[in-house]
CSV table of C-alpha atoms in Angstrom, one decimal:
chain,number,residue,atom,x,y,z
C,297,MET,CA,0.3,0.0,0.2
C,298,GLY,CA,3.0,2.2,0.3
C,299,ARG,CA,3.0,5.3,3.2
C,300,LEU,CA,-0.7,5.5,4.7
C,301,PHE,CA,-0.2,8.7,5.5
C,302,GLY,CA,-0.6,11.5,2.8
C,303,THR,CA,-0.3,15.2,3.0
C,304,ASP,CA,-3.3,15.5,5.3
C,305,GLY,CA,-3.6,12.2,7.2
C,306,VAL,CA,-4.9,9.0,6.0
C,307,ARG,CA,-7.6,8.8,3.4
C,308,GLY,CA,-9.5,6.8,1.1
C,309,LEU,CA,-12.4,4.9,0.1
C,310,ALA,CA,-14.2,4.1,3.5
C,311,ASN,CA,-14.6,0.3,4.0
C,312,GLY,CA,-12.2,0.1,0.9
C,313,ARG,CA,-8.9,1.2,1.8
C,314,LEU,CA,-9.9,2.9,5.0
C,315,THR,CA,-11.5,0.3,7.0
C,316,ALA,CA,-12.8,0.2,10.6
C,317,GLU,CA,-9.9,-2.2,11.5
C,318,LEU,CA,-7.4,0.3,10.1
C,319,ALA,CA,-8.6,3.4,11.8
C,320,LEU,CA,-9.0,1.2,15.3
C,321,ASP,CA,-5.3,0.5,14.7
C,322,LEU,CA,-4.6,3.9,14.0
C,323,ALA,CA,-5.9,5.4,16.8
C,324,VAL,CA,-4.2,2.8,19.1
C,325,CYS,CA,-0.9,3.7,17.6
C,326,ALA,CA,-1.6,7.2,17.9
C,327,ALA,CA,-2.3,6.6,21.5
C,328,ARG,CA,0.9,5.1,22.1
C,329,VAL,CA,2.9,7.8,20.4
C,330,LEU,CA,1.1,11.1,21.4
C,331,GLY,CA,-0.2,9.7,24.8
C,332,SER,CA,2.9,8.6,25.8
C,333,GLN,CA,4.3,12.0,25.2
C,334,GLY,CA,1.5,13.4,27.4
C,335,ARG,CA,2.5,11.2,30.3
C,336,ALA,CA,6.3,12.0,29.7
C,337,ALA,CA,5.5,15.5,30.1
C,338,GLY,CA,4.4,14.9,33.8
C,339,HIS,CA,0.6,16.0,33.6
C,340,GLY,CA,-0.3,13.7,36.4
C,341,ARG,CA,-3.5,12.2,34.7
C,342,ARG,CA,-4.5,9.7,32.1
C,343,PRO,CA,-3.9,11.0,28.7
C,344,PHE,CA,-7.0,12.2,26.6
C,345,ALA,CA,-8.3,13.0,23.2
C,346,VAL,CA,-10.7,15.0,21.4
C,347,VAL,CA,-12.7,13.4,18.5
C,348,GLY,CA,-14.6,14.9,16.0
C,349,ARG,CA,-16.3,14.0,12.3
C,350,ASP,CA,-17.8,15.6,9.5
C,351,PRO,CA,-21.3,14.1,8.8
C,352,ARG,CA,-20.4,11.5,6.3
C,353,ALA,CA,-22.4,8.3,6.8
C,354,SER,CA,-19.0,6.3,7.1
C,355,GLY,CA,-18.1,8.9,9.8
C,356,GLU,CA,-20.3,6.9,12.3
C,357,PHE,CA,-18.6,3.6,12.2
C,358,LEU,CA,-15.1,5.2,11.6
C,359,GLU,CA,-15.6,7.3,14.6
C,360,ALA,CA,-16.6,4.3,16.7
C,361,ALA,CA,-13.6,2.4,15.5
C,362,VAL,CA,-11.5,5.5,16.6
C,363,VAL,CA,-13.0,5.9,20.1
C,364,ALA,CA,-12.7,2.3,20.7
C,365,GLY,CA,-9.0,2.3,19.8
C,366,LEU,CA,-8.4,5.3,21.9
C,367,ALA,CA,-10.3,4.1,25.2
C,368,GLY,CA,-8.6,0.2,24.6
C,369,ALA,CA,-5.3,2.3,24.7
C,370,GLY,CA,-6.1,3.8,28.0
C,371,VAL,CA,-7.0,7.4,26.4
C,372,ASP,CA,-10.2,9.1,27.8
C,373,VAL,CA,-12.2,10.5,25.0
C,374,TYR,CA,-14.1,13.8,24.6
C,375,ARG,CA,-16.5,13.0,21.7
C,376,ALA,CA,-17.1,16.3,20.1
C,377,GLY,CA,-19.5,15.1,17.3
C,378,VAL,CA,-20.0,17.0,13.8
C,379,LEU,CA,-17.6,19.9,13.9
C,380,PRO,CA,-15.1,21.5,11.5
C,381,THR,CA,-11.5,20.3,11.2
C,382,PRO,CA,-10.3,23.6,12.8
C,383,ALA,CA,-12.8,23.4,15.4
C,384,VAL,CA,-11.3,20.0,16.6
C,385,ALA,CA,-7.7,21.3,16.6
C,386,HIS,CA,-9.2,24.4,18.6
C,387,LEU,CA,-10.7,22.3,21.1
C,388,THR,CA,-7.5,20.0,21.1
C,389,GLY,CA,-5.6,23.3,22.4
C,390,LEU,CA,-8.1,24.8,24.4
C,391,LEU,CA,-8.8,21.7,26.8
C,392,GLY,CA,-5.3,20.7,26.9
C,393,ALA,CA,-5.8,17.0,25.3
C,394,ASP,CA,-2.9,15.0,24.5
C,395,LEU,CA,-4.2,14.3,20.9
C,396,GLY,CA,-7.2,15.2,18.5
C,397,VAL,CA,-8.7,13.3,15.9
C,398,MET,CA,-10.7,14.2,13.0
C,399,LEU,CA,-12.6,12.1,10.9
C,400,SER,CA,-13.0,13.6,7.1
C,401,ALA,CA,-12.1,13.6,3.7
C,402,SER,CA,-12.3,17.3,3.4
C,403,HIS,CA,-13.2,18.3,-0.3
C,404,ASN,CA,-13.4,14.5,-1.3
C,405,ALA,CA,-16.5,13.0,-2.6
C,406,MET,CA,-18.7,11.1,0.0
C,407,PRO,CA,-17.6,7.7,-0.4
C,408,ASP,CA,-14.1,8.7,0.8
C,409,ASN,CA,-13.1,9.5,4.3
C,410,GLY,CA,-10.3,10.0,6.5
C,411,VAL,CA,-8.5,10.0,9.6
C,412,LYS,CA,-5.9,13.4,10.6
C,413,PHE,CA,-4.5,13.5,13.7
C,414,PHE,CA,-3.4,16.7,16.0
C,415,ALA,CA,-0.7,16.8,18.8
C,416,ARG,CA,-0.9,18.7,21.8
C,417,GLY,CA,-1.6,22.4,21.5
C,418,GLY,CA,-4.0,21.4,18.2
C,419,HIS,CA,-0.9,21.1,15.6
C,420,LYS,CA,-0.9,18.9,12.8
C,421,LEU,CA,1.9,16.3,13.0
C,422,PRO,CA,5.1,16.3,11.5
C,423,ASP,CA,6.2,13.6,9.0
C,424,GLU,CA,8.5,11.6,11.7
C,425,VAL,CA,5.7,11.3,13.9
C,426,GLU,CA,3.2,10.2,11.6
C,427,ASN,CA,6.1,7.7,10.6
C,428,ASN,CA,6.3,6.4,14.4
C,429,ILE,CA,2.7,5.8,14.6
C,430,GLU,CA,2.8,4.0,10.8
C,431,ALA,CA,5.7,2.0,12.2
C,432,LEU,CA,3.7,0.6,15.3
C,433,LEU,CA,1.0,-1.0,13.2
C,434,GLY,CA,0.4,-4.5,13.8
C,435,THR,CA,3.1,-4.5,16.7
C,436,GLU,CA,2.5,-6.0,19.8
C,437,TRP,CA,1.6,-3.9,23.0
C,438,ASP,CA,0.6,-4.0,26.5
C,439,ARG,CA,-3.0,-3.6,26.8
C,440,PRO,CA,-4.8,-1.9,29.9
C,441,THR,CA,-7.3,-3.5,31.8
C,442,GLY,CA,-9.7,-2.6,34.5
C,443,ALA,CA,-9.6,0.6,35.7
C,444,SER,CA,-6.7,1.7,33.3
C,445,VAL,CA,-9.2,1.5,30.0
C,446,GLY,CA,-10.1,4.8,29.0
C,447,ARG,CA,-13.7,6.5,29.5
C,448,VAL,CA,-15.8,7.8,26.8
C,449,GLN,CA,-18.2,10.9,27.1
C,450,ASP,CA,-19.9,13.3,24.7
C,451,HIS,CA,-18.5,17.1,24.7
C,452,PRO,CA,-21.6,19.0,23.1
C,453,GLU,CA,-20.1,22.1,24.6
C,454,GLY,CA,-17.6,22.0,21.6
C,455,HIS,CA,-19.8,24.0,19.4
C,456,ALA,CA,-20.5,27.0,21.5
C,457,ARG,CA,-16.8,27.2,22.6
C,458,TYR,CA,-15.7,27.2,19.1
C,459,VAL,CA,-18.1,29.9,17.8
C,460,ASP,CA,-17.5,32.0,21.0
C,461,HIS,CA,-13.5,31.6,20.0
C,462,LEU,CA,-14.2,32.8,16.4
C,463,LEU,CA,-16.3,35.7,17.5
C,464,ALA,CA,-13.7,36.7,19.9
C,465,THR,CA,-11.0,37.4,17.1
C,466,LEU,CA,-13.3,39.7,15.2
C,467,PRO,CA,-12.2,43.1,14.3
C,468,HIS,CA,-15.0,44.7,13.3
C,469,ARG,CA,-19.0,43.3,13.4
C,470,LEU,CA,-20.8,42.6,10.2
C,471,ASP,CA,-23.8,44.6,10.9
C,472,GLY,CA,-25.8,45.5,7.8
C,473,LEU,CA,-24.1,42.6,5.6
C,474,LYS,CA,-26.1,40.3,3.9
C,475,VAL,CA,-24.2,36.9,3.1
C,476,VAL,CA,-25.1,33.7,1.3
C,477,LEU,CA,-23.3,31.0,3.1
C,478,ASP,CA,-22.8,27.4,1.3
C,479,CYS,CA,-22.0,24.8,3.8
C,480,ALA,CA,-21.1,21.8,1.4
C,481,ASN,CA,-23.6,20.0,3.4
C,482,GLY,CA,-20.8,19.3,5.5
C,483,ALA,CA,-18.9,19.9,9.0
C,484,SER,CA,-19.8,23.9,8.8
C,485,SER,CA,-23.5,23.8,8.4
C,486,ARG,CA,-24.4,24.5,12.1
C,487,VAL,CA,-21.1,26.5,12.9
C,488,ALA,CA,-21.0,28.8,10.2
C,489,PRO,CA,-24.4,30.1,10.0
C,490,ASP,CA,-24.4,30.6,13.8
C,491,ALA,CA,-21.0,32.3,13.9
C,492,LEU,CA,-21.9,34.6,10.9
C,493,ARG,CA,-25.4,35.7,12.4
C,494,GLN,CA,-24.0,36.1,15.9
C,495,ALA,CA,-21.3,38.3,14.2
C,496,GLY,CA,-24.4,40.6,13.0
C,497,ALA,CA,-24.8,39.5,9.6
C,498,GLU,CA,-28.0,38.5,7.7
C,499,VAL,CA,-27.3,34.8,6.4
C,500,VAL,CA,-28.8,33.0,3.8
C,501,THR,CA,-27.8,29.2,4.0
C,502,ILE,CA,-27.7,27.1,1.2
C,503,HIS,CA,-26.5,23.4,1.2
C,504,ALA,CA,-26.5,23.4,5.0
C,505,GLU,CA,-28.8,20.1,5.5
C,506,PRO,CA,-26.6,17.3,5.7
C,507,ASN,CA,-27.7,13.6,5.4
C,508,GLY,CA,-24.4,11.7,5.5
C,509,LEU,CA,-25.0,11.2,1.7
C,510,ASN,CA,-25.0,14.9,0.2
C,511,ILE,CA,-21.5,16.2,1.4
C,512,ASN,CA,-19.7,18.2,-1.2
C,513,GLU,CA,-22.5,17.0,-3.9
C,514,GLY,CA,-22.4,19.7,-6.3
C,515,CYS,CA,-21.7,22.4,-3.6
C,516,GLY,CA,-19.3,24.1,-1.7
C,517,SER,CA,-16.0,25.7,-2.3
C,518,THR,CA,-15.6,22.9,-5.4
C,519,HIS,CA,-18.5,23.7,-7.0
C,520,LEU,CA,-19.5,27.6,-6.8
C,521,ASP,CA,-22.1,27.8,-9.3
C,522,ASP,CA,-25.0,27.7,-6.7
C,523,VAL,CA,-23.7,30.3,-4.2
C,524,LYS,CA,-22.9,32.6,-7.3
C,525,ALA,CA,-26.8,32.3,-8.5
C,526,ALA,CA,-27.7,32.8,-4.7
C,527,VAL,CA,-25.9,35.9,-4.2
C,528,VAL,CA,-27.4,37.6,-7.5
C,529,GLU,CA,-30.9,36.1,-6.8
C,530,HIS,CA,-31.0,37.7,-3.0
C,531,GLY,CA,-29.2,40.7,-3.9
C,532,ALA,CA,-26.4,39.4,-1.3
C,533,ASP,CA,-23.1,41.6,-0.5
C,534,ALA,CA,-21.4,38.6,-0.5
C,535,GLY,CA,-21.1,34.9,-0.7
C,536,ILE,CA,-18.9,32.1,1.2
C,537,ALA,CA,-18.5,28.6,0.2
C,538,HIS,CA,-16.8,26.0,2.5
C,539,ASP,CA,-15.7,22.4,1.7
C,540,GLY,CA,-16.7,19.4,3.5
C,541,ASP,CA,-14.5,19.8,6.6
C,542,ALA,CA,-14.7,23.8,6.7
C,543,ASP,CA,-10.9,24.6,6.8
C,544,ARG,CA,-11.5,26.2,3.2
C,545,CYS,CA,-13.1,29.5,2.1
C,546,LEU,CA,-13.8,30.6,-1.2
C,547,ALA,CA,-15.9,33.8,-1.7
C,548,VAL,CA,-18.4,35.7,-4.3
C,549,ASP,CA,-18.6,39.3,-4.7
C,550,ALA,CA,-22.2,40.9,-5.2
C,551,ASN,CA,-21.8,40.5,-8.9
C,552,GLY,CA,-21.6,36.5,-8.5
C,553,ASP,CA,-17.9,36.5,-9.6
C,554,GLU,CA,-15.2,34.2,-7.4
C,555,VAL,CA,-12.8,35.6,-5.1
C,556,ASP,CA,-10.3,33.0,-4.7
C,557,GLY,CA,-7.9,32.2,-1.9
C,558,ASP,CA,-5.0,34.6,-3.4
C,559,GLN,CA,-7.4,37.6,-3.7
C,560,ILE,CA,-8.9,36.7,0.1
C,561,LEU,CA,-4.8,36.7,1.1
C,562,ALA,CA,-4.5,40.1,-0.3
C,563,VAL,CA,-7.5,41.7,1.4
C,564,LEU,CA,-6.6,40.2,4.8
C,565,ALA,CA,-2.5,41.0,4.3
C,566,LEU,CA,-3.7,44.7,4.0
C,567,ALA,CA,-6.2,44.6,6.5
C,568,MET,CA,-3.5,43.0,9.0
C,569,ARG,CA,-1.1,45.3,7.9
C,570,ASP,CA,-3.1,48.3,8.5
C,571,ALA,CA,-3.7,46.9,11.9
C,572,GLY,CA,-0.3,46.2,12.5
C,573,THR,CA,-0.9,42.2,13.2
C,574,LEU,CA,1.0,41.4,9.8
C,575,ARG,CA,4.1,40.2,11.3
C,576,GLU,CA,7.4,41.5,9.3
C,577,ASP,CA,4.7,42.9,6.6
C,578,THR,CA,5.1,39.5,5.3
C,579,LEU,CA,2.6,36.9,3.6
C,580,VAL,CA,3.5,33.3,3.1
C,581,ALA,CA,1.9,31.7,-0.1
C,582,THR,CA,2.5,28.5,-2.5
C,583,VAL,CA,4.4,28.8,-5.9
C,584,MET,CA,1.1,27.8,-7.3
C,585,SER,CA,-0.5,31.3,-5.9
C,586,ASN,CA,-1.0,33.8,-9.1
C,587,LEU,CA,1.7,36.0,-9.9
C,588,GLY,CA,-0.9,38.8,-9.6
C,589,LEU,CA,-1.0,38.4,-5.8
C,590,LYS,CA,3.3,38.7,-5.7
C,591,LEU,CA,2.7,41.7,-8.0
C,592,ALA,CA,0.0,43.5,-6.1
C,593,MET,CA,2.0,42.6,-2.6
C,594,GLN,CA,5.4,44.2,-4.0
C,595,SER,CA,3.2,47.5,-4.6
C,596,ALA,CA,1.9,47.4,-1.2
C,597,GLY,CA,5.5,46.9,0.3
C,598,ILE,CA,4.7,43.6,1.7
C,599,LYS,CA,7.1,40.6,1.4
C,600,ILE,CA,6.1,37.1,0.1
C,601,VAL,CA,7.6,33.9,1.6
C,602,GLU,CA,6.9,30.9,-1.3
C,603,THR,CA,6.6,27.1,-0.3
C,604,ALA,CA,5.7,24.1,-2.0
C,605,VAL,CA,2.2,23.3,-2.7
C,606,GLY,CA,0.1,22.2,0.4
C,607,ASP,CA,-1.2,24.0,3.5
C,608,ARG,CA,1.2,22.0,5.9
C,609,TYR,CA,4.3,23.5,4.0
C,610,VAL,CA,2.7,27.1,4.5
C,611,LEU,CA,2.4,26.3,8.3
C,612,GLU,CA,5.8,25.1,8.5
C,613,ALA,CA,7.1,28.3,6.9
C,614,MET,CA,5.0,30.5,9.0
C,615,GLN,CA,6.1,28.7,12.0
C,616,ALA,CA,9.7,29.0,11.3
C,617,GLY,CA,9.6,32.8,10.5
C,618,GLY,CA,6.9,33.5,13.3
C,619,LEU,CA,4.7,35.0,10.7
C,620,THR,CA,1.0,35.3,11.1
C,621,LEU,CA,-0.7,35.0,7.7
C,622,GLY,CA,-0.5,32.5,4.8
C,623,GLY,CA,-2.3,30.3,2.5
C,624,GLU,CA,-3.4,28.8,-0.9
C,625,GLN,CA,-5.2,29.7,-4.0
C,626,SER,CA,-7.6,26.7,-3.1
C,627,GLY,CA,-8.9,28.4,0.0
C,628,HIS,CA,-6.7,27.2,2.7
C,629,VAL,CA,-6.0,30.4,4.8
C,630,VAL,CA,-4.2,30.2,8.2
C,631,MET,CA,-4.1,33.0,10.5
C,632,LEU,CA,-1.6,31.8,13.3
C,633,ASP,CA,-2.5,34.5,15.7
C,634,HIS,CA,-6.1,32.9,16.1
C,635,ALA,CA,-5.8,29.2,14.8
C,636,THR,CA,-3.0,26.3,14.4
C,637,THR,CA,-4.6,25.1,10.9
C,638,GLY,CA,-6.4,26.5,7.8
C,639,ASP,CA,-10.0,27.7,9.2
C,640,GLY,CA,-12.9,28.6,6.8
C,641,THR,CA,-15.1,30.2,8.9
C,642,LEU,CA,-12.3,32.1,10.6
C,643,THR,CA,-11.3,33.4,7.3
C,644,ALA,CA,-15.1,34.2,6.4
C,645,LEU,CA,-15.5,36.4,9.3
C,646,HIS,CA,-12.3,38.5,9.1
C,647,LEU,CA,-12.6,39.0,5.1
C,648,LEU,CA,-16.3,40.3,5.6
C,649,SER,CA,-15.1,42.2,8.6
C,650,ARG,CA,-13.2,44.3,6.2
C,651,VAL,CA,-15.9,44.8,4.1
C,652,ALA,CA,-18.2,46.0,7.0
C,653,GLN,CA,-15.1,48.1,8.4
C,654,THR,CA,-14.1,49.6,5.2
C,655,GLY,CA,-17.7,50.0,3.4
C,656,ARG,CA,-16.1,49.1,0.5
C,657,PRO,CA,-17.9,46.2,-1.6
C,658,LEU,CA,-15.5,42.8,-1.8
C,659,HIS,CA,-15.4,43.0,-5.8
C,660,GLU,CA,-13.3,46.5,-4.9
C,661,LEU,CA,-11.4,45.0,-2.2
C,662,ALA,CA,-10.5,42.1,-4.3
C,663,ALA,CA,-9.4,44.3,-7.1
C,664,VAL,CA,-6.2,45.4,-5.3
C,665,MET,CA,-4.8,42.3,-7.3
C,666,THR,CA,-5.3,41.3,-10.8
C,667,ARG,CA,-5.3,37.7,-11.6
C,668,LEU,CA,-3.1,36.8,-14.8
C,669,PRO,CA,-4.4,34.2,-16.9
C,670,GLN,CA,-3.1,30.8,-15.6
C,671,VAL,CA,-3.1,27.6,-18.0
C,672,LEU,CA,-2.2,24.0,-16.4
C,673,ILE,CA,-1.6,21.3,-18.5
C,674,ASN,CA,-1.0,17.6,-16.9
C,675,VAL,CA,1.4,15.7,-19.2
C,676,SER,CA,1.4,12.2,-18.2
C,677,GLY,CA,3.2,9.1,-19.3
C,678,VAL,CA,6.6,10.8,-18.4
C,679,ASP,CA,9.6,10.2,-16.4
C,680,ARG,CA,9.0,12.9,-14.2
C,681,THR,CA,12.4,12.4,-12.2
C,682,ARG,CA,14.5,13.9,-15.2
C,683,VAL,CA,12.6,17.5,-14.9
C,684,GLN,CA,15.8,18.8,-13.4
C,685,ALA,CA,18.2,17.1,-15.6
C,686,SER,CA,16.9,18.0,-19.0
C,687,ALA,CA,19.1,20.5,-20.6
C,688,GLY,CA,16.5,20.6,-23.3
C,689,LEU,CA,13.7,21.2,-21.0
C,690,ALA,CA,15.6,24.0,-19.5
C,691,ALA,CA,16.4,25.8,-22.3
C,692,ALA,CA,12.8,25.5,-23.5
C,693,VAL,CA,11.6,27.2,-20.4
C,694,ALA,CA,14.2,29.5,-20.5
C,695,GLU,CA,13.0,30.8,-24.0
C,696,ALA,CA,9.5,31.0,-22.8
C,697,GLU,CA,10.4,33.1,-19.5
C,698,ALA,CA,12.1,35.5,-22.1
C,699,ARG,CA,8.9,35.9,-24.3
C,700,LEU,CA,6.8,36.4,-21.3
C,701,GLY,CA,9.0,39.0,-19.4
C,702,GLY,CA,8.1,40.3,-16.4
C,703,GLY,CA,4.6,39.8,-17.0
C,704,GLY,CA,4.3,36.3,-16.7
C,705,ARG,CA,6.1,33.0,-15.4
C,706,VAL,CA,6.4,29.3,-15.9
C,707,LEU,CA,6.2,26.4,-13.3
C,708,LEU,CA,7.1,23.0,-13.9
C,709,ARG,CA,6.0,20.7,-11.2
C,710,PRO,CA,6.7,16.8,-11.1
C,711,SER,CA,3.9,14.8,-9.6
C,712,GLY,CA,4.8,13.5,-6.2
C,713,THR,CA,3.2,10.0,-7.0
C,714,GLU,CA,2.5,9.6,-10.4
C,715,PRO,CA,4.5,9.5,-13.7
C,716,LEU,CA,3.2,13.2,-14.6
C,717,VAL,CA,4.6,16.6,-14.9
C,718,ARG,CA,2.5,19.6,-14.3
C,719,VAL,CA,3.1,22.8,-16.8
C,720,MET,CA,1.8,25.8,-15.5
C,721,VAL,CA,1.9,29.3,-17.4
C,722,GLU,CA,0.8,32.6,-16.3
C,723,ALA,CA,0.7,35.4,-19.1
C,724,GLN,CA,-1.0,38.6,-19.8
C,725,THR,CA,-3.5,37.2,-22.0
C,726,HIS,CA,-5.2,33.8,-22.0
C,727,GLU,CA,-4.0,33.1,-25.5
C,728,GLN,CA,-0.5,33.8,-24.8
C,729,ALA,CA,-0.6,31.5,-21.7
C,730,GLU,CA,-2.1,28.6,-23.8
C,731,ARG,CA,0.2,29.0,-26.4
C,732,GLU,CA,3.2,28.8,-23.9
C,733,ALA,CA,2.1,26.2,-22.0
C,734,GLY,CA,1.2,23.9,-25.1
C,735,THR,CA,4.8,24.4,-26.4
C,736,LEU,CA,6.2,23.3,-23.1
C,737,ALA,CA,4.0,20.4,-22.8
C,738,ASP,CA,5.3,19.2,-26.2
C,739,VAL,CA,8.8,19.5,-25.0
C,740,VAL,CA,8.2,17.6,-21.7
C,741,ARG,CA,6.7,15.0,-23.8
C,742,ALA,CA,9.6,15.0,-26.2
C,743,GLU,CA,12.7,15.1,-23.6
C,744,LEU,CA,10.7,13.1,-20.8
C,745,ALA,CA,9.7,10.0,-22.8
C,746,VAL,CA,9.5,6.9,-21.1
């Protein structure tokens, strides 16, 4: 099966790759690794965990398996129920838990599910800790008995505690704003409407009736058509779309036009700079962020630190530099002063707060950056390992960059798992981007043929 852990926990087809047995075993091994760290820290109590899930049907049996594994390994469990991933991370830190567990496959279709772990403080696990957990699978261990087994209790207060936390971060109330909120029939279906209404907004909810089977189905941050139409229909000031576990946020302006993660980052970076909370006047973004973001931030005197694609790499760079804002074009936005991971509802609140505070419509705020046309071509069936070594490919990239000048860029990204190379070109016009990307894709096929 290869390494179980991917970029965000263990994910796969529920009851296919991800079985109840595997979920139970992962929970036991996580308890052995993370629970022992808590004991070593001398907390004078039994280790305990916070467990949450999104509303997928498979989350019911997987939650039961994870809770059984943790309790069987001597860990007390607070079962938080259906909550967003960032809520579980927050509660893990707030309650002083030794670990947190979230059952979700994020934006994936309903048949999939996943198990992701948080360490003390609500932080995602580094690779070496995930490797330690995976290495224990199938090994012998001393099982607690009698009074040493873990105890399980529900924690319904998690919802209110998380909403209170979100509202406490708000720089300006949302009174007077009308917002359409697409909850993707996912984990934010109760939390996000509550938070926005308590912040003062008039909220129209769509896709906020999860039944276990309809999560992400033609809705949410990966399918914006419904929220775009609803914003125009209701005459709303903005629309917000989350994914299944609500760690992402994309927006729609009053005209029904998308405001992507790069534009949200630009708006928030300027707001935080003005408030004096953008540490080092620096934003963290990935290499896939639109060049328009970089140009806009340069114009505003804000530096950008670039990372590999993936919110975990954004987070690592933020922590290493003591920085406060970072994210991805997909809508993962990390605000480290308030959260340990990407938080879609937090992002929405702060974006809308900027609209209310300035009195400027979202489309005007988002216009601080111009999105350059971006074309991405996946070239499959090639030897991805030879990208850096190919002199012919390097020459073709240099020629394309010379033709684009300072108004565009080229990025070649070998896949980490497939025989595939991604060719991305940004240019002043879509036609130019298409032309350069097509030319480079042909060179990739010729130079890296298997």
